[in-house]
Backbone as JSON, one array per atom type, in Angstrom:
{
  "sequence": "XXXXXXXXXXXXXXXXXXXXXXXXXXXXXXXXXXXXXXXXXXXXXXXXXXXXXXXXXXXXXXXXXXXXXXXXXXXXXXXXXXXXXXXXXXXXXXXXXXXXXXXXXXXXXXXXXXXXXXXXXXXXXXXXXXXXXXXXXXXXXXXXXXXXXXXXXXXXXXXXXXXXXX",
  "N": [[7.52, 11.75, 14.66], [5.25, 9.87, 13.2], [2.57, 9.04, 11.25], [-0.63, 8.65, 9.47], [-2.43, 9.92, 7.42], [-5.49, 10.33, 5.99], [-6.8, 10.67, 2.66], [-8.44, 12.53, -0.04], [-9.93, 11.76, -2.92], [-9.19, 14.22, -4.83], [-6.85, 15.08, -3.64], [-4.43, 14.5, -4.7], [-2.02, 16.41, -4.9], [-1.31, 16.77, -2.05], [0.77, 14.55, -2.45], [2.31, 14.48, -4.11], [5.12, 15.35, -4.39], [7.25, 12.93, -3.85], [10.11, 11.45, -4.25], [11.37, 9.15, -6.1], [13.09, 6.14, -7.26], [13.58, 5.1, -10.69], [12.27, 2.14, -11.05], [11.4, 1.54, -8.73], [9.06, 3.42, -8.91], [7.8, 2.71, -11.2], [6.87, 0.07, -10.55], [5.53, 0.79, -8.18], [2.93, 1.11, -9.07], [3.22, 3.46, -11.24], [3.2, 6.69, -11.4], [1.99, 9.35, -9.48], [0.18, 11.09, -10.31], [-1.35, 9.7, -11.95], [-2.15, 7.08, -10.76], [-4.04, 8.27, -8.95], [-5.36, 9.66, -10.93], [-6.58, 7.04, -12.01], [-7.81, 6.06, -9.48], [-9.91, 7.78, -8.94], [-11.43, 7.11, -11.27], [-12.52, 4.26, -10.84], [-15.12, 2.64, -10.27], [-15.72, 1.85, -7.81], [-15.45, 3.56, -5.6], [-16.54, 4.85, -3.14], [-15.07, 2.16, -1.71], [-12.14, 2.79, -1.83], [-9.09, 4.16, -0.6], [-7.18, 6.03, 0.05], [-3.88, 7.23, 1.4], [-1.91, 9.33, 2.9], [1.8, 8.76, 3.84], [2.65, 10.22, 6.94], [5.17, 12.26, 8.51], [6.6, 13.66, 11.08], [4.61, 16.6, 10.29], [5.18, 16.34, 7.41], [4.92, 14.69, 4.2], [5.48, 11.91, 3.61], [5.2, 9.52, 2.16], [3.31, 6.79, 0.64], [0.15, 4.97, -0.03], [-2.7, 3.09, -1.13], [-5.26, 2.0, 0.47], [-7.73, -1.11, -0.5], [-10.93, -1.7, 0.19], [-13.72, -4.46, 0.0], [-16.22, -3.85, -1.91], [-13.98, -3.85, -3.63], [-11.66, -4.51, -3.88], [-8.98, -7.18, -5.56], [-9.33, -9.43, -8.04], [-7.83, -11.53, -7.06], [-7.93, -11.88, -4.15], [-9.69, -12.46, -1.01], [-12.54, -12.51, 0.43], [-12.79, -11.75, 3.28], [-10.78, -9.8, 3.18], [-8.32, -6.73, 3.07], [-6.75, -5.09, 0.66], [-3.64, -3.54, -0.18], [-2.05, -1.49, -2.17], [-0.18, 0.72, -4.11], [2.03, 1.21, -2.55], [4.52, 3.44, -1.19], [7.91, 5.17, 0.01], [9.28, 7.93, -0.06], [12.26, 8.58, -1.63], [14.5, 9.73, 0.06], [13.65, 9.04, 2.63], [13.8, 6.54, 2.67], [14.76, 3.27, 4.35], [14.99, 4.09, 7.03], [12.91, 3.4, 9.11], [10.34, 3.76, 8.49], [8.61, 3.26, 6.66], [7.95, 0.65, 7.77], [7.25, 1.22, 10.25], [4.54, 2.31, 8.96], [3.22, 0.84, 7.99], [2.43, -0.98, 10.48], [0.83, 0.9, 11.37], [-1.16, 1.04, 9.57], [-1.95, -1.58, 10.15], [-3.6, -1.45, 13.08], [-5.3, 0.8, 12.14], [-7.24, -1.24, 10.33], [-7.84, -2.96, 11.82], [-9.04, -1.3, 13.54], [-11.29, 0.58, 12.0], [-12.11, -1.38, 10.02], [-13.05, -3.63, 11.67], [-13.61, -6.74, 10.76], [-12.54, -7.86, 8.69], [-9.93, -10.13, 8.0], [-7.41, -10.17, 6.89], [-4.52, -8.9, 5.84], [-3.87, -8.42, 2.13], [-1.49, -7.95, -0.4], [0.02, -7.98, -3.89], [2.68, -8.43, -5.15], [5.57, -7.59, -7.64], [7.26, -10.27, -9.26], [9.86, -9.82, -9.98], [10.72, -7.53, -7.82], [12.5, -7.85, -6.01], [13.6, -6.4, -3.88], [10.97, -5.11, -2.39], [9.77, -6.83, -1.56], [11.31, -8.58, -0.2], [11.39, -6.9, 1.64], [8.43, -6.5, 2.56], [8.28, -9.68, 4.0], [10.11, -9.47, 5.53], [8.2, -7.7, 7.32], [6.21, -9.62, 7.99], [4.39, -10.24, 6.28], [2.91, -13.44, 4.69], [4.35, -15.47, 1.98], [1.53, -16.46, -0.63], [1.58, -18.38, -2.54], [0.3, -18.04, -4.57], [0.72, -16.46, -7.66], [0.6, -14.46, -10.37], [-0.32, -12.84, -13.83], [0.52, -9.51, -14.0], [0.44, -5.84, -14.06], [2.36, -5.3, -15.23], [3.8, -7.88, -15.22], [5.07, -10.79, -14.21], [2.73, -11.69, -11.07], [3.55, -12.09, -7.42], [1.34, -13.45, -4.99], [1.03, -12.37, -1.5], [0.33, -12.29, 1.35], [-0.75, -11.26, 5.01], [-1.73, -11.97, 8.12], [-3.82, -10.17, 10.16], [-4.34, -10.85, 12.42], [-2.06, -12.14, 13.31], [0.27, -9.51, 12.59], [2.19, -7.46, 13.81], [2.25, -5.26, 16.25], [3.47, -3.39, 17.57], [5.48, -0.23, 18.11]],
  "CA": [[6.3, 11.0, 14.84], [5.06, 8.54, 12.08], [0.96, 9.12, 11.4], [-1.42, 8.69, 8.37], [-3.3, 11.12, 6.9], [-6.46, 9.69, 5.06], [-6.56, 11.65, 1.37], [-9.47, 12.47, -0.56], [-9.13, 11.85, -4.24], [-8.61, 15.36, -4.98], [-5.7, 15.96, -2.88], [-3.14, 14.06, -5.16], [-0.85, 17.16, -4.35], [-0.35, 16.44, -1.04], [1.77, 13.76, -2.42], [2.89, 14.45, -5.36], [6.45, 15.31, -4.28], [8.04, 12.2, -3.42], [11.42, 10.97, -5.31], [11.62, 7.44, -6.07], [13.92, 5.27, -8.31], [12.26, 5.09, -11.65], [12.29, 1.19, -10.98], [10.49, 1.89, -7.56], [7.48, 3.99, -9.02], [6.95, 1.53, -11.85], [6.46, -1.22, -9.55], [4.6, 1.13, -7.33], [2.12, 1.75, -9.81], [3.27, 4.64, -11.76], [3.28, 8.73, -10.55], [1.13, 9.75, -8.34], [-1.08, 11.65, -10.78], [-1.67, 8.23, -12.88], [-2.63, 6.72, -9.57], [-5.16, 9.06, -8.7], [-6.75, 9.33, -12.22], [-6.92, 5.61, -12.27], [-8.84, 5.67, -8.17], [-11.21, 8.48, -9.71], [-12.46, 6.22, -12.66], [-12.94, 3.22, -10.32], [-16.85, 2.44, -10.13], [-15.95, 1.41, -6.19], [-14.34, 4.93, -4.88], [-16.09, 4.44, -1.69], [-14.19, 1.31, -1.1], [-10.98, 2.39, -1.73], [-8.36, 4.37, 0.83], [-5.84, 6.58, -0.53], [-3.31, 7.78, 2.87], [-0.31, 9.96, 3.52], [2.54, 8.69, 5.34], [3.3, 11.93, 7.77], [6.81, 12.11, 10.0], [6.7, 15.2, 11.4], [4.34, 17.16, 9.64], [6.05, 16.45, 6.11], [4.19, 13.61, 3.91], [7.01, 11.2, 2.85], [4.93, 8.15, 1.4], [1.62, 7.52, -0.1], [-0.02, 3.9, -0.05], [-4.05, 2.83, -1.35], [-5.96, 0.54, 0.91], [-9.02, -1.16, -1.13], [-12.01, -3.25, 0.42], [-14.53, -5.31, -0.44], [-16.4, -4.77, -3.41], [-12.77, -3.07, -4.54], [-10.67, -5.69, -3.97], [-9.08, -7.42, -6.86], [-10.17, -10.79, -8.01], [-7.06, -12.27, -6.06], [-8.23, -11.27, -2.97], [-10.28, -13.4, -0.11], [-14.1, -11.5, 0.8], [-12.49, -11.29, 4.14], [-9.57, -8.98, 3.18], [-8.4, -5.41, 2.46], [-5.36, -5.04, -0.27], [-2.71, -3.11, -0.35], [-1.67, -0.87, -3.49], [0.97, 1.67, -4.73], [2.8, 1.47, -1.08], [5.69, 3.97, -1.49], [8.11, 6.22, 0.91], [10.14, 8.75, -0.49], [13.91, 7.56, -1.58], [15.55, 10.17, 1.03], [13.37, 8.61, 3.66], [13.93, 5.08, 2.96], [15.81, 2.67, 5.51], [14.77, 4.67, 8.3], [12.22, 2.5, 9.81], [8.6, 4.92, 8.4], [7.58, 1.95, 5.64], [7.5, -0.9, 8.47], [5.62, 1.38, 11.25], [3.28, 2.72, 8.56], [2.5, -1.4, 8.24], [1.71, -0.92, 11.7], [-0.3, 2.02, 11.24], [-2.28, 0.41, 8.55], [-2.63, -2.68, 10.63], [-4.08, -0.68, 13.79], [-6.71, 1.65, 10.99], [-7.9, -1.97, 10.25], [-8.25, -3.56, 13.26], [-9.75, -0.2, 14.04], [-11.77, 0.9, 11.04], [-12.81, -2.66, 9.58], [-12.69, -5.27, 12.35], [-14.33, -7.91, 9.84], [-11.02, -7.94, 8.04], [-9.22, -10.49, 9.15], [-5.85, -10.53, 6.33], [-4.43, -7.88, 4.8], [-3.18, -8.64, 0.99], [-1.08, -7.22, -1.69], [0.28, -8.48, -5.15], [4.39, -7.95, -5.54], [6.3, -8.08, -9.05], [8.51, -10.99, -9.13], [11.31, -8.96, -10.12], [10.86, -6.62, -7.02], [12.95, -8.39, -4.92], [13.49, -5.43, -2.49], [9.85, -5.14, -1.85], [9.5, -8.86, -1.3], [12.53, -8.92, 0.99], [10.26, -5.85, 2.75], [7.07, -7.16, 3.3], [8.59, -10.67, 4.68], [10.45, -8.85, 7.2], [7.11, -7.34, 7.93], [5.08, -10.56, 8.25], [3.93, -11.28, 5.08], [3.61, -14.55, 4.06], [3.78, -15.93, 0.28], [0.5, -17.63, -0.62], [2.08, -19.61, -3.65], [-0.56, -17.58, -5.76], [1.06, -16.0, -8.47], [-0.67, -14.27, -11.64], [-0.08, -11.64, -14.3], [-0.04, -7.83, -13.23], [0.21, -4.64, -15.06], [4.18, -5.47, -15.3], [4.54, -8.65, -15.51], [4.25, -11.63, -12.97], [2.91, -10.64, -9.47], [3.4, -12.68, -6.32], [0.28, -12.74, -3.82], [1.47, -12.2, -0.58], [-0.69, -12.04, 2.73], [-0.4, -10.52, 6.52], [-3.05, -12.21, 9.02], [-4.12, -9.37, 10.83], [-3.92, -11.53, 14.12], [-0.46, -12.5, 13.65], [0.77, -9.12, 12.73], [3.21, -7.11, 15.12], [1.56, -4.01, 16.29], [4.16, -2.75, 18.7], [5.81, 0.98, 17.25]],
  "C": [[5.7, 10.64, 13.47], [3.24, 8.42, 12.32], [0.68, 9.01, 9.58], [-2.21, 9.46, 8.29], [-4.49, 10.5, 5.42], [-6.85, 11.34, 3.78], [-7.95, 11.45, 0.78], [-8.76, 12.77, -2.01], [-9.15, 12.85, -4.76], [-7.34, 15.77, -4.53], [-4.32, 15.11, -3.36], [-2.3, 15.19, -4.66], [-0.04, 17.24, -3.55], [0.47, 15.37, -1.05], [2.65, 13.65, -3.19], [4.58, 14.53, -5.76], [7.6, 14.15, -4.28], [9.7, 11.8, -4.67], [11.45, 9.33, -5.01], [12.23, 7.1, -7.28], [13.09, 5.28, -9.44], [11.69, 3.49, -12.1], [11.13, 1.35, -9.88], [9.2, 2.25, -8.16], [7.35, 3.35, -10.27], [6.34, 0.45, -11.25], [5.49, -0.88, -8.58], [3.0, 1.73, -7.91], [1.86, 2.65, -10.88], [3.16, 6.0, -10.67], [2.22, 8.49, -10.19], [0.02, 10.04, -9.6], [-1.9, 10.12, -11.57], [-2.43, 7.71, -11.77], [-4.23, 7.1, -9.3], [-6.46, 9.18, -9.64], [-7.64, 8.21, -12.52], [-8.2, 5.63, -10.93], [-9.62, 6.54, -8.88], [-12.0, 8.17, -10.4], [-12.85, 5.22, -12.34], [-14.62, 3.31, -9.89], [-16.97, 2.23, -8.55], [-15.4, 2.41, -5.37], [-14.93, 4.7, -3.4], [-15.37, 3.21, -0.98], [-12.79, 1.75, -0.94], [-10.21, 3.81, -1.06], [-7.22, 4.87, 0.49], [-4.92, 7.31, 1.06], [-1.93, 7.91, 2.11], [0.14, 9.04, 4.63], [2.92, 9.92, 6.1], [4.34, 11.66, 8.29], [6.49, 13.53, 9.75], [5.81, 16.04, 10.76], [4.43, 17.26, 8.33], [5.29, 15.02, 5.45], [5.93, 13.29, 2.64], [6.4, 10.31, 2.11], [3.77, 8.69, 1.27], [1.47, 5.66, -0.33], [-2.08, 4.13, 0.05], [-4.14, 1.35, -0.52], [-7.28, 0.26, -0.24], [-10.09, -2.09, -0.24], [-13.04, -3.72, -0.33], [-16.14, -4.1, -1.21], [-14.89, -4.22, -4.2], [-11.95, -3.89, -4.93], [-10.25, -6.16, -5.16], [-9.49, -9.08, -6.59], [-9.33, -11.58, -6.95], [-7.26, -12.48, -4.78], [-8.91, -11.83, -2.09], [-11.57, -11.92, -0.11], [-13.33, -10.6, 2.01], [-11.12, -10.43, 4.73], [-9.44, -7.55, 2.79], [-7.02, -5.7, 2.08], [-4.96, -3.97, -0.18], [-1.76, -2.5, -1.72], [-0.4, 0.22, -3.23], [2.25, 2.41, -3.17], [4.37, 1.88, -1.64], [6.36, 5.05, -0.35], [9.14, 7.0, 0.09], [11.99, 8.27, -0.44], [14.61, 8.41, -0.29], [14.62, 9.65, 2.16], [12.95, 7.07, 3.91], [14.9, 4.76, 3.66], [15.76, 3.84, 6.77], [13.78, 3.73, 9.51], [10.4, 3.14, 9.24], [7.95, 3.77, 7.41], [7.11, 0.76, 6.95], [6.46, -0.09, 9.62], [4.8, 2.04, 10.25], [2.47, 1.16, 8.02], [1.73, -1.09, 9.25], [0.61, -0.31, 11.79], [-1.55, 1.57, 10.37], [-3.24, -0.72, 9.33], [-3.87, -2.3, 11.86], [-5.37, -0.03, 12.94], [-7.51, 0.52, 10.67], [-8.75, -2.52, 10.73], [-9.47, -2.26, 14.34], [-11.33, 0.15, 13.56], [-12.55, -0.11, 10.32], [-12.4, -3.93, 10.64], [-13.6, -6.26, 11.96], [-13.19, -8.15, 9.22], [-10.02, -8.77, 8.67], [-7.09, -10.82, 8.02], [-5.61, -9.03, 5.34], [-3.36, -8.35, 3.85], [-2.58, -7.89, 0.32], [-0.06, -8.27, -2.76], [1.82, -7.32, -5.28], [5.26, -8.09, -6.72], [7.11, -9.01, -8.14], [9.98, -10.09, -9.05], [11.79, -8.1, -9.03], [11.73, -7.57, -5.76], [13.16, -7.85, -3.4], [11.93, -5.06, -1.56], [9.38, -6.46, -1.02], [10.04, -9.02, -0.13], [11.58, -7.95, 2.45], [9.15, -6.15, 3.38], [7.17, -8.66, 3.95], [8.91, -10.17, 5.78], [9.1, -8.33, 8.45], [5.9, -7.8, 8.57], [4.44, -11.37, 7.35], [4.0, -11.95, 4.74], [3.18, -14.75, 2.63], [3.03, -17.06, 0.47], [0.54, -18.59, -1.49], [0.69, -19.15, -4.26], [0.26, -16.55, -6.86], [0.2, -15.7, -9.89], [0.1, -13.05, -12.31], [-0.26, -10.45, -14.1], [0.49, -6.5, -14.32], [1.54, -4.95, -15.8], [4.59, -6.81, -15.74], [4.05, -9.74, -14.47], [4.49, -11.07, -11.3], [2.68, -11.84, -8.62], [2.35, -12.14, -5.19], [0.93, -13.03, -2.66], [0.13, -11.6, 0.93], [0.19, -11.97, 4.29], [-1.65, -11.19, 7.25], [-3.08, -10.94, 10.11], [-3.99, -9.84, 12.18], [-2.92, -11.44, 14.61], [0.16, -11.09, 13.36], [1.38, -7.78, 13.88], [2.5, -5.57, 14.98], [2.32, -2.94, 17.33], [4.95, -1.54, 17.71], [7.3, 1.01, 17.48]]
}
């Protein structure tokens, strides 16, 4: 069973384990602890949404929602973004990244029903991520811009249109 676990920025630990490519957690932001230090120093902490992926009891991923005033400039009023979305390399290609989409989409639709798109910003270079979040719904908004890395593709989900079935 495939659940989220909403994190308080203290509890980097409970994620701290994961294994990822060292391609993967550049693109995903950096380590966990970097992550965390960075949401801690943000002036908008109640906006922003740090979650465990769970299967079974066991936290495999780790993904930041942000809203509005958090958002980055890219971002529409009427959106929540999508940050450092990662699942653990031995529990990739299983299916736990596309229903924790779901799961996200559901916490939205749940949690902020004013929200009507959910965004995130993809390196060019990430092609596997890219290829990921299409499958998932996302469409490219032909916004492109510089990002910590390099150039980042904006990419959007209409909360309407996406697939909520598990």
């Amino acid at each position: 069973m495939i659940s989220l676990q909403t994190l308080l920025l203290s509890e980097h630990h409970l994620v701290d384990g994961f294994e990822l490519d060292d391609d993967q957690e550049r693109f995903a932001g950096g380590t966990i602890d970097d992550i965390f230090k960075a949401l801690s120093q943000d002036v908008e902490r109640d906006a922003i949404h740090p979650f465990a992926i769970v299967v079974d009891a066991r936290s495999t991923g780790f993904f930041v929602l942000r809203g509005s005033p958090a958002v980055p400039i890219w971002a529409t009023e009427d959106a929540m973004t999508l940050h450092s979305f990662r699942v653990s390399r031995s529990c990739q290609g299983q299916g736990i990244g596309r229903a924790a989409l779901r799961l996200i989409v559901r916490w939205i639709i749940t949690e902020r029903p004013t929200v009507v798109r959910l965004m995130l910003a993809v390196n060019v270079n990430n092609h596997r991520a890219a290829a990921f979040y299409e499958r998932c719904g996302f469409l490219v908004s032909g916004v492109e811009l510089e990002g910590r890395i390099g150039r980042q593709r904006v990419m959007v989900l209409p909360i309407s249109a996406a697939p909520l079935e598990l």
